[in-house]
Short mmCIF file of C-alpha atoms and ligand atoms in Angstrom, two decimals:
data_model
loop_
_atom_site.label_atom_id
_atom_site.label_comp_id
_atom_site.label_asym_id
_atom_site.label_seq_id
_atom_site.Cartn_x
_atom_site.Cartn_y
_atom_site.Cartn_z
CA MET A 732 17.35 -10.56 -50.72
CA ALA A 733 14.49 -8.89 -48.88
CA ARG A 734 13.96 -5.53 -47.23
CA ILE A 735 12.93 -6.02 -43.61
CA LEU A 736 11.57 -3.33 -41.32
CA VAL A 737 12.92 -4.03 -37.83
CA THR A 738 10.89 -2.22 -35.16
CA GLY A 739 12.96 -1.71 -32.04
CA GLY A 740 16.02 -1.97 -34.29
CA ALA A 741 18.05 0.19 -31.88
CA GLY A 742 17.30 -2.09 -28.92
CA TYR A 743 19.19 -5.12 -27.67
CA ILE A 744 17.55 -7.89 -29.67
CA GLY A 745 16.43 -5.73 -32.61
CA ALA A 746 19.98 -4.50 -33.25
CA HIS A 747 21.24 -8.09 -33.33
CA ALA A 748 18.47 -8.88 -35.81
CA CYS A 749 19.64 -6.02 -38.06
CA LYS A 750 23.20 -7.31 -37.98
CA ALA A 751 22.18 -10.88 -38.77
CA LEU A 752 19.82 -9.78 -41.57
CA ARG A 753 22.60 -7.75 -43.14
CA ALA A 754 25.03 -10.67 -42.82
CA ALA A 755 22.48 -12.92 -44.55
CA GLY A 756 22.27 -10.51 -47.51
CA HIS A 757 19.01 -8.76 -46.56
CA GLU A 758 18.37 -5.06 -46.15
CA PRO A 759 17.34 -4.16 -42.60
CA VAL A 760 15.65 -0.81 -41.95
CA ALA A 761 15.44 0.00 -38.23
CA LEU A 762 12.40 1.78 -36.84
CA ASP A 763 12.88 3.10 -33.32
CA ASP A 764 11.83 6.08 -31.23
CA LEU A 765 15.10 5.80 -29.24
CA ARG A 766 13.23 5.93 -25.92
CA THR A 767 14.93 2.76 -24.73
CA GLY A 768 17.08 2.05 -27.81
CA TRP A 769 20.58 3.30 -28.58
CA ARG A 770 21.53 5.30 -31.67
CA GLU A 771 24.99 3.65 -31.46
CA ALA A 772 23.35 0.27 -32.02
CA VAL A 773 22.06 1.22 -35.48
CA ARG A 774 24.99 0.22 -37.68
CA PHE A 775 23.63 -2.12 -40.28
CA GLY A 776 21.18 -0.02 -42.27
CA PRO A 777 19.13 3.17 -42.06
CA LEU A 778 17.10 4.32 -39.06
CA ILE A 779 13.59 5.72 -39.25
CA GLU A 780 12.93 7.58 -36.02
CA ALA A 781 9.26 7.03 -35.30
CA ASP A 782 6.92 6.02 -32.50
CA LEU A 783 4.50 3.17 -33.22
CA ASN A 784 1.95 4.91 -31.01
CA ASP A 785 1.68 7.54 -33.72
CA LEU A 786 -0.43 5.93 -36.46
CA ASP A 787 0.41 8.56 -39.08
CA ALA A 788 4.14 8.24 -38.38
CA THR A 789 3.85 4.45 -38.56
CA ARG A 790 2.05 4.64 -41.91
CA ALA A 791 4.69 7.05 -43.20
CA ALA A 792 7.49 4.75 -42.04
CA LEU A 793 6.00 1.78 -43.88
CA ALA A 794 5.42 3.87 -46.99
CA GLN A 795 9.03 5.06 -46.84
CA ALA A 796 10.64 1.68 -46.13
CA ARG A 797 8.36 -0.39 -48.40
CA PRO A 798 9.47 -3.60 -46.66
CA ASP A 799 8.83 -7.15 -47.80
CA ALA A 800 8.28 -8.16 -44.18
CA VAL A 801 8.48 -6.84 -40.62
CA MET A 802 10.32 -8.07 -37.54
CA HIS A 803 8.57 -6.51 -34.57
CA PHE A 804 10.67 -6.08 -31.42
CA ALA A 805 9.64 -2.59 -30.29
CA ALA A 806 8.07 -2.94 -26.85
CA LEU A 807 8.52 -2.21 -23.19
CA SER A 808 9.77 -5.35 -21.44
CA ASN A 809 10.21 -4.71 -17.74
CA VAL A 810 7.89 -6.94 -15.73
CA GLY A 811 8.12 -4.88 -12.52
CA GLU A 812 7.37 -1.64 -14.34
CA SER A 813 4.39 -3.29 -16.03
CA VAL A 814 2.88 -4.14 -12.62
CA ARG A 815 3.32 -0.55 -11.43
CA SER A 816 2.21 1.12 -14.70
CA PRO A 817 0.01 -1.26 -16.70
CA GLY A 818 -1.34 1.56 -18.86
CA LEU A 819 2.13 2.10 -20.29
CA TYR A 820 2.27 -1.54 -21.39
CA TRP A 821 -1.21 -1.68 -22.88
CA ARG A 822 -0.65 1.58 -24.74
CA ASN A 823 2.84 0.84 -26.04
CA ASN A 824 2.88 -2.88 -26.57
CA VAL A 825 -0.71 -3.43 -27.64
CA GLY A 826 -1.59 -0.01 -29.12
CA GLY A 827 1.73 0.22 -30.96
CA SER A 828 1.32 -3.28 -32.42
CA LEU A 829 -2.23 -2.50 -33.54
CA ASN A 830 -1.03 0.59 -35.40
CA LEU A 831 1.73 -1.43 -37.00
CA LEU A 832 -0.60 -4.22 -38.16
CA GLU A 833 -3.16 -1.76 -39.55
CA ALA A 834 -0.47 0.12 -41.42
CA MET A 835 0.91 -3.17 -42.75
CA VAL A 836 -2.50 -4.17 -44.10
CA GLU A 837 -2.97 -0.74 -45.70
CA THR A 838 0.41 -0.86 -47.41
CA GLY A 839 0.23 -4.53 -48.42
CA VAL A 840 3.07 -5.87 -46.23
CA ARG A 841 2.28 -9.55 -45.81
CA ALA A 842 4.58 -11.11 -43.21
CA ILE A 843 5.56 -10.38 -39.61
CA VAL A 844 7.81 -12.08 -37.06
CA PHE A 845 6.74 -10.98 -33.57
CA SER A 846 8.83 -10.95 -30.41
CA SER A 847 6.70 -12.71 -27.79
CA THR A 848 7.65 -14.12 -24.42
CA ALA A 849 7.55 -17.04 -22.03
CA ALA A 850 5.84 -14.57 -19.71
CA THR A 851 2.63 -15.33 -21.66
CA TYR A 852 2.58 -18.73 -19.88
CA GLY A 853 2.55 -17.27 -16.35
CA GLU A 854 3.32 -19.90 -13.66
CA PRO A 855 3.19 -23.23 -15.45
CA ASP A 856 2.95 -26.43 -13.44
CA VAL A 857 5.08 -28.56 -15.73
CA GLU A 858 8.86 -29.05 -15.75
CA LEU A 859 9.30 -28.21 -19.44
CA ILE A 860 7.02 -25.68 -21.11
CA ASP A 861 5.86 -26.57 -24.60
CA GLU A 862 3.61 -24.58 -26.91
CA ASP A 863 0.48 -26.49 -25.81
CA GLN A 864 0.67 -25.16 -22.27
CA PRO A 865 -2.14 -22.74 -21.42
CA GLN A 866 -1.15 -19.09 -21.75
CA ARG A 867 -2.14 -17.48 -18.45
CA PRO A 868 0.10 -14.47 -17.88
CA ILE A 869 0.52 -13.20 -14.33
CA ASN A 870 1.65 -9.67 -15.11
CA PRO A 871 0.65 -6.86 -17.52
CA TYR A 872 3.81 -7.35 -19.58
CA GLY A 873 2.91 -10.97 -20.36
CA ALA A 874 -0.73 -10.02 -20.86
CA SER A 875 0.21 -7.31 -23.35
CA LYS A 876 2.31 -9.75 -25.41
CA LEU A 877 -0.46 -12.36 -25.35
CA ALA A 878 -2.95 -9.73 -26.55
CA VAL A 879 -0.72 -9.06 -29.55
CA GLU A 880 -0.54 -12.80 -30.30
CA ARG A 881 -4.36 -12.83 -30.39
CA MET A 882 -4.31 -9.83 -32.67
CA LEU A 883 -1.96 -11.69 -35.01
CA ASP A 884 -4.40 -14.64 -35.11
CA ASP A 885 -7.24 -12.30 -36.09
CA PHE A 886 -5.28 -10.34 -38.70
CA GLU A 887 -4.01 -13.59 -40.19
CA ALA A 888 -7.58 -14.91 -40.51
CA ALA A 889 -9.09 -11.69 -41.85
CA HIS A 890 -6.34 -10.17 -43.96
CA GLY A 891 -4.20 -13.10 -45.04
CA LEU A 892 -1.19 -11.83 -43.14
CA ARG A 893 1.45 -14.51 -42.44
CA THR A 894 2.62 -14.35 -38.84
CA ALA A 895 5.17 -15.90 -36.51
CA ALA A 896 5.16 -15.32 -32.72
CA LEU A 897 8.35 -16.48 -31.05
CA ARG A 898 8.15 -16.86 -27.29
CA TYR A 899 11.53 -16.11 -25.76
CA PHE A 900 12.87 -17.50 -22.55
CA ASN A 901 15.85 -15.59 -21.07
CA VAL A 902 17.85 -13.93 -23.79
CA ALA A 903 21.49 -13.22 -22.93
CA GLY A 904 24.96 -12.73 -24.39
CA ALA A 905 26.09 -10.37 -27.13
CA ASP A 906 27.22 -10.23 -30.72
CA PRO A 907 30.16 -12.69 -31.03
CA GLU A 908 32.07 -9.89 -32.83
CA ALA A 909 31.38 -7.51 -29.91
CA GLU A 910 29.99 -4.70 -32.08
CA ILE A 911 26.69 -4.56 -30.20
CA GLY A 912 25.40 -5.89 -26.92
CA GLU A 913 22.85 -5.57 -24.15
CA ARG A 914 22.31 -2.33 -22.32
CA HIS A 915 19.19 -1.19 -20.50
CA GLN A 916 18.60 1.94 -18.47
CA PRO A 917 18.06 1.00 -15.68
CA GLU A 918 19.47 -2.52 -15.99
CA THR A 919 17.35 -5.23 -14.37
CA HIS A 920 18.65 -8.39 -16.10
CA LEU A 921 20.74 -10.90 -14.25
CA ILE A 922 23.79 -11.38 -16.49
CA PRO A 923 24.60 -7.68 -17.13
CA LEU A 924 24.19 -7.06 -13.38
CA VAL A 925 26.51 -9.96 -12.55
CA LEU A 926 29.11 -8.45 -14.90
CA ASP A 927 28.67 -5.01 -13.26
CA ALA A 928 29.30 -6.57 -9.87
CA ALA A 929 32.36 -8.47 -11.17
CA ALA A 930 33.74 -5.23 -12.67
CA GLY A 931 33.21 -3.30 -9.44
CA ALA A 932 30.63 -1.04 -11.11
CA ARG A 933 28.16 -2.03 -8.40
CA GLU A 934 28.84 -3.06 -4.86
CA ALA A 935 27.17 -6.48 -5.01
CA LEU A 936 24.65 -8.49 -6.92
CA SER A 937 21.39 -8.97 -5.01
CA ILE A 938 20.18 -12.56 -5.09
CA PHE A 939 16.40 -12.28 -5.11
CA GLY A 940 15.43 -15.18 -2.85
CA ARG A 941 17.23 -18.36 -1.79
CA ASP A 942 14.17 -20.17 -0.52
CA TYR A 943 12.59 -21.28 -3.79
CA ASP A 944 11.69 -24.90 -4.35
CA THR A 945 14.71 -25.51 -6.62
CA PRO A 946 17.91 -27.55 -6.04
CA ASP A 947 19.91 -24.62 -4.59
CA GLY A 948 16.95 -22.42 -3.57
CA THR A 949 17.52 -19.76 -6.26
CA CYS A 950 15.34 -19.25 -9.37
CA VAL A 951 15.95 -21.35 -12.47
CA ARG A 952 15.77 -19.94 -16.00
CA ASP A 953 16.45 -21.13 -19.54
CA TYR A 954 19.12 -18.84 -21.01
CA VAL A 955 19.42 -18.57 -24.79
CA HIS A 956 22.20 -16.74 -26.65
CA VAL A 957 20.89 -13.69 -28.53
CA TRP A 958 22.69 -14.81 -31.69
CA ASP A 959 21.03 -18.25 -31.60
CA LEU A 960 17.70 -16.56 -30.91
CA ILE A 961 18.06 -14.34 -33.98
CA GLU A 962 18.97 -17.31 -36.14
CA ALA A 963 15.53 -18.73 -35.31
CA HIS A 964 13.99 -15.43 -36.49
CA LEU A 965 15.73 -15.72 -39.85
CA LEU A 966 14.49 -19.28 -40.20
CA ALA A 967 10.93 -18.24 -39.29
CA LEU A 968 11.11 -15.36 -41.77
CA GLU A 969 12.24 -17.73 -44.50
CA ARG A 970 9.25 -19.98 -43.73
CA LEU A 971 6.81 -17.05 -43.85
CA MET A 972 8.24 -15.78 -47.13
CA GLY A 973 7.77 -19.33 -48.43
CA GLY A 974 4.06 -19.16 -47.57
CA ALA A 975 3.91 -20.61 -44.03
CA ARG A 976 1.38 -19.15 -41.58
CA GLY A 977 0.62 -19.26 -37.88
CA ILE A 978 4.09 -20.10 -36.59
CA ARG A 979 3.97 -20.17 -32.77
CA LEU A 980 7.17 -21.39 -31.14
CA ASN A 981 9.07 -21.30 -27.86
CA LEU A 982 12.70 -20.26 -28.06
CA GLY A 983 14.85 -21.69 -25.31
CA VAL A 984 17.36 -24.48 -25.12
CA GLY A 985 15.57 -26.79 -22.70
CA ARG A 986 18.12 -26.53 -19.89
CA GLY A 987 17.64 -24.61 -16.67
CA HIS A 988 20.30 -22.73 -14.72
CA SER A 989 19.88 -21.25 -11.26
CA VAL A 990 20.94 -17.74 -10.27
CA ARG A 991 23.72 -19.36 -8.22
CA GLU A 992 24.94 -21.31 -11.25
CA VAL A 993 25.05 -18.12 -13.34
CA ILE A 994 27.17 -16.41 -10.69
CA GLU A 995 29.53 -19.39 -10.43
CA ALA A 996 29.89 -19.60 -14.21
CA ALA A 997 30.74 -15.88 -14.33
CA GLU A 998 33.38 -16.32 -11.64
CA ARG A 999 34.93 -19.16 -13.66
CA VAL A 1000 34.83 -17.38 -17.01
CA LEU A 1001 36.01 -13.98 -15.78
CA GLY A 1002 38.45 -15.23 -13.15
CA ARG A 1003 36.95 -12.66 -10.77
CA ARG A 1004 34.80 -12.79 -7.70
CA VAL A 1005 31.20 -11.66 -7.96
CA PRO A 1006 30.23 -10.02 -4.65
CA VAL A 1007 26.67 -10.97 -3.70
CA ARG A 1008 24.12 -10.08 -1.06
CA ASP A 1009 20.87 -11.79 -0.13
CA ALA A 1010 17.70 -9.93 -0.97
CA PRO A 1011 13.99 -10.75 -0.66
CA ARG A 1012 12.15 -12.46 -3.51
CA ARG A 1013 11.26 -10.16 -6.38
CA PRO A 1014 7.47 -10.02 -6.71
CA GLY A 1015 6.17 -11.89 -9.73
CA ASP A 1016 9.23 -14.14 -10.22
CA PRO A 1017 8.23 -17.75 -11.00
CA SER A 1018 10.63 -20.25 -9.40
CA ARG A 1019 11.39 -22.09 -12.62
CA LEU A 1020 10.89 -21.34 -16.33
CA VAL A 1021 12.40 -23.91 -18.66
CA CYS A 1022 11.44 -24.49 -22.25
CA ASP A 1023 10.64 -27.59 -24.20
CA GLY A 1024 12.33 -26.33 -27.35
CA SER A 1025 11.80 -29.42 -29.47
CA ARG A 1026 9.11 -27.90 -31.70
CA ALA A 1027 11.33 -25.01 -32.86
CA ARG A 1028 14.06 -27.49 -33.67
CA ALA A 1029 11.67 -29.71 -35.60
CA GLU A 1030 9.69 -26.99 -37.41
CA LEU A 1031 12.52 -24.60 -38.21
CA GLY A 1032 15.53 -26.89 -38.15
CA TRP A 1033 16.86 -24.54 -35.47
CA GLU A 1034 19.99 -25.67 -33.66
CA PRO A 1035 21.24 -23.36 -30.88
CA ARG A 1036 25.03 -23.46 -30.96
CA LEU A 1037 26.19 -20.70 -28.63
CA SER A 1038 23.77 -21.05 -25.75
CA THR A 1039 26.06 -22.21 -22.95
CA LEU A 1040 26.32 -20.02 -19.85
CA GLU A 1041 30.07 -19.73 -20.42
CA ARG A 1042 29.69 -18.45 -23.98
CA MET A 1043 26.89 -16.02 -23.16
CA ILE A 1044 28.86 -14.56 -20.26
CA ALA A 1045 32.11 -14.41 -22.28
CA ASP A 1046 30.45 -12.62 -25.21
CA ALA A 1047 28.61 -10.16 -22.94
CA TRP A 1048 31.86 -9.45 -21.07
CA ARG A 1049 33.85 -8.93 -24.26
CA TRP A 1050 31.36 -6.36 -25.50
CA ARG A 1051 31.35 -4.63 -22.13
CA CYS A 1052 35.17 -4.50 -22.12
CA SER A 1053 35.22 -3.06 -25.64
CA GLY A 1054 33.41 -0.02 -24.27
CA GLY A 1055 29.76 -0.99 -24.78
CA PHE A 1056 27.64 1.97 -25.87
CA GLY A 1057 29.76 4.55 -24.06
CA PRO A 1058 29.69 5.50 -20.36
N1 UFG B 2349 17.84 -11.89 -10.45
C1 UFG B 2349 18.52 -11.73 -9.26
N2 UFG B 2349 19.13 -10.54 -9.01
C2 UFG B 2349 19.10 -9.50 -9.90
C3 UFG B 2349 18.40 -9.68 -11.13
C4 UFG B 2349 17.77 -10.90 -11.36
O1 UFG B 2349 18.56 -12.63 -8.42
O2 UFG B 2349 19.66 -8.44 -9.60
C5 UFG B 2349 17.17 -13.18 -10.73
C6 UFG B 2349 15.68 -13.03 -10.92
O3 UFG B 2349 15.02 -13.11 -9.70
C7 UFG B 2349 15.38 -14.19 -11.87
C8 UFG B 2349 16.67 -14.36 -12.66
O4 UFG B 2349 17.67 -13.67 -11.95
O5 UFG B 2349 15.16 -15.34 -11.13
C9 UFG B 2349 16.57 -13.80 -14.05
O6 UFG B 2349 16.09 -12.46 -13.96
P1 UFG B 2349 16.02 -11.47 -15.21
O7 UFG B 2349 15.47 -10.18 -14.68
O8 UFG B 2349 17.33 -11.44 -15.89
O9 UFG B 2349 14.99 -12.16 -16.19
P2 UFG B 2349 13.46 -12.61 -15.94
O10 UFG B 2349 13.48 -14.10 -15.86
O11 UFG B 2349 12.83 -11.88 -14.84
O12 UFG B 2349 12.76 -12.05 -17.23
C10 UFG B 2349 13.13 -12.35 -18.55
C11 UFG B 2349 12.85 -11.18 -19.46
C12 UFG B 2349 11.38 -10.86 -19.47
C13 UFG B 2349 10.60 -12.09 -19.84
C14 UFG B 2349 10.99 -13.26 -18.98
C15 UFG B 2349 10.32 -14.49 -19.51
O13 UFG B 2349 13.57 -10.04 -19.00
O14 UFG B 2349 11.14 -9.85 -20.41
O15 UFG B 2349 12.40 -13.44 -19.00
O16 UFG B 2349 10.82 -15.59 -18.94
F1 UFG B 2349 9.28 -11.87 -19.66
#
């Protein structure tokens, strides 16, 4: 059993991490400033309300929690917003991570699993993206996550920290027991918006571009179930606690689905129509992002089990129907 500080523990992925850690017999302690997180999502251990931009508060949180390791999810993650307000992303994602790492070194916390992103690869020119592809982000969000990866390299070399950076593709779905799920304010992600449209909570789903160079003209992404994704975090944590260092892995299932396919799957699973409207391309959207996930499988023994479109949509819908996090 280990005590794990989960930054962003009130957010979508962080809350799922807390639940899975608890289920595996660990003690999660959530750290969140509740700017984008939800108090209702903190159900699996205590919450320390603190902002990583505040170095003293971060030090105090580590001193209070005395964790064996950290899972670091706290970050802003909206690509469009990052293009409009890059300062926000450099301050929060990079500055906050720097404070966290410095406080970890000061308090002797030795291991960290970091939430990175496929957005660090930018616009790759290969079909399947493996970890050897050059990281050339095309927006401040991706650049901020890549900067933190570099920071992890340096802190690992200088201070003997053990680090894992897991580069997510498109995370979707919800807790299979429907206790927690995905909610953003405002929502920008495809699957929750498709469900809103199916439920009549929005008039129609906008399809951002039908003229991409893909089989049906809409963008292709690699969707991974949040519960599978978190399982990989537990495996990476286990490796770090066992002495491994420098884990850098892509997390996706290696299968692409177009926006059209997501809509059709939702219509099948929900038995409802999803009203759609055509909209212009969203700036900064690559046409296709699909992972070569073989290294995570080989290095961690990770086997995604829930990452079908049908299952992700069904779990997200079930959570939504159970009331979500209130109105
Ligand atoms: N899309 C629509 N209509 C919408 C919303 C999305 O057509 O209303 C399309 C997008 O254009 C994109 C696809 O659905 O092609 C998926 O969009 P999301 O916004 O759900 O996800 P992204 O692929 O843009 O981004 C996600 C994460 C980022 C991360 C990125 C890395 O949200 O944090 O994956 O691949 F950087």
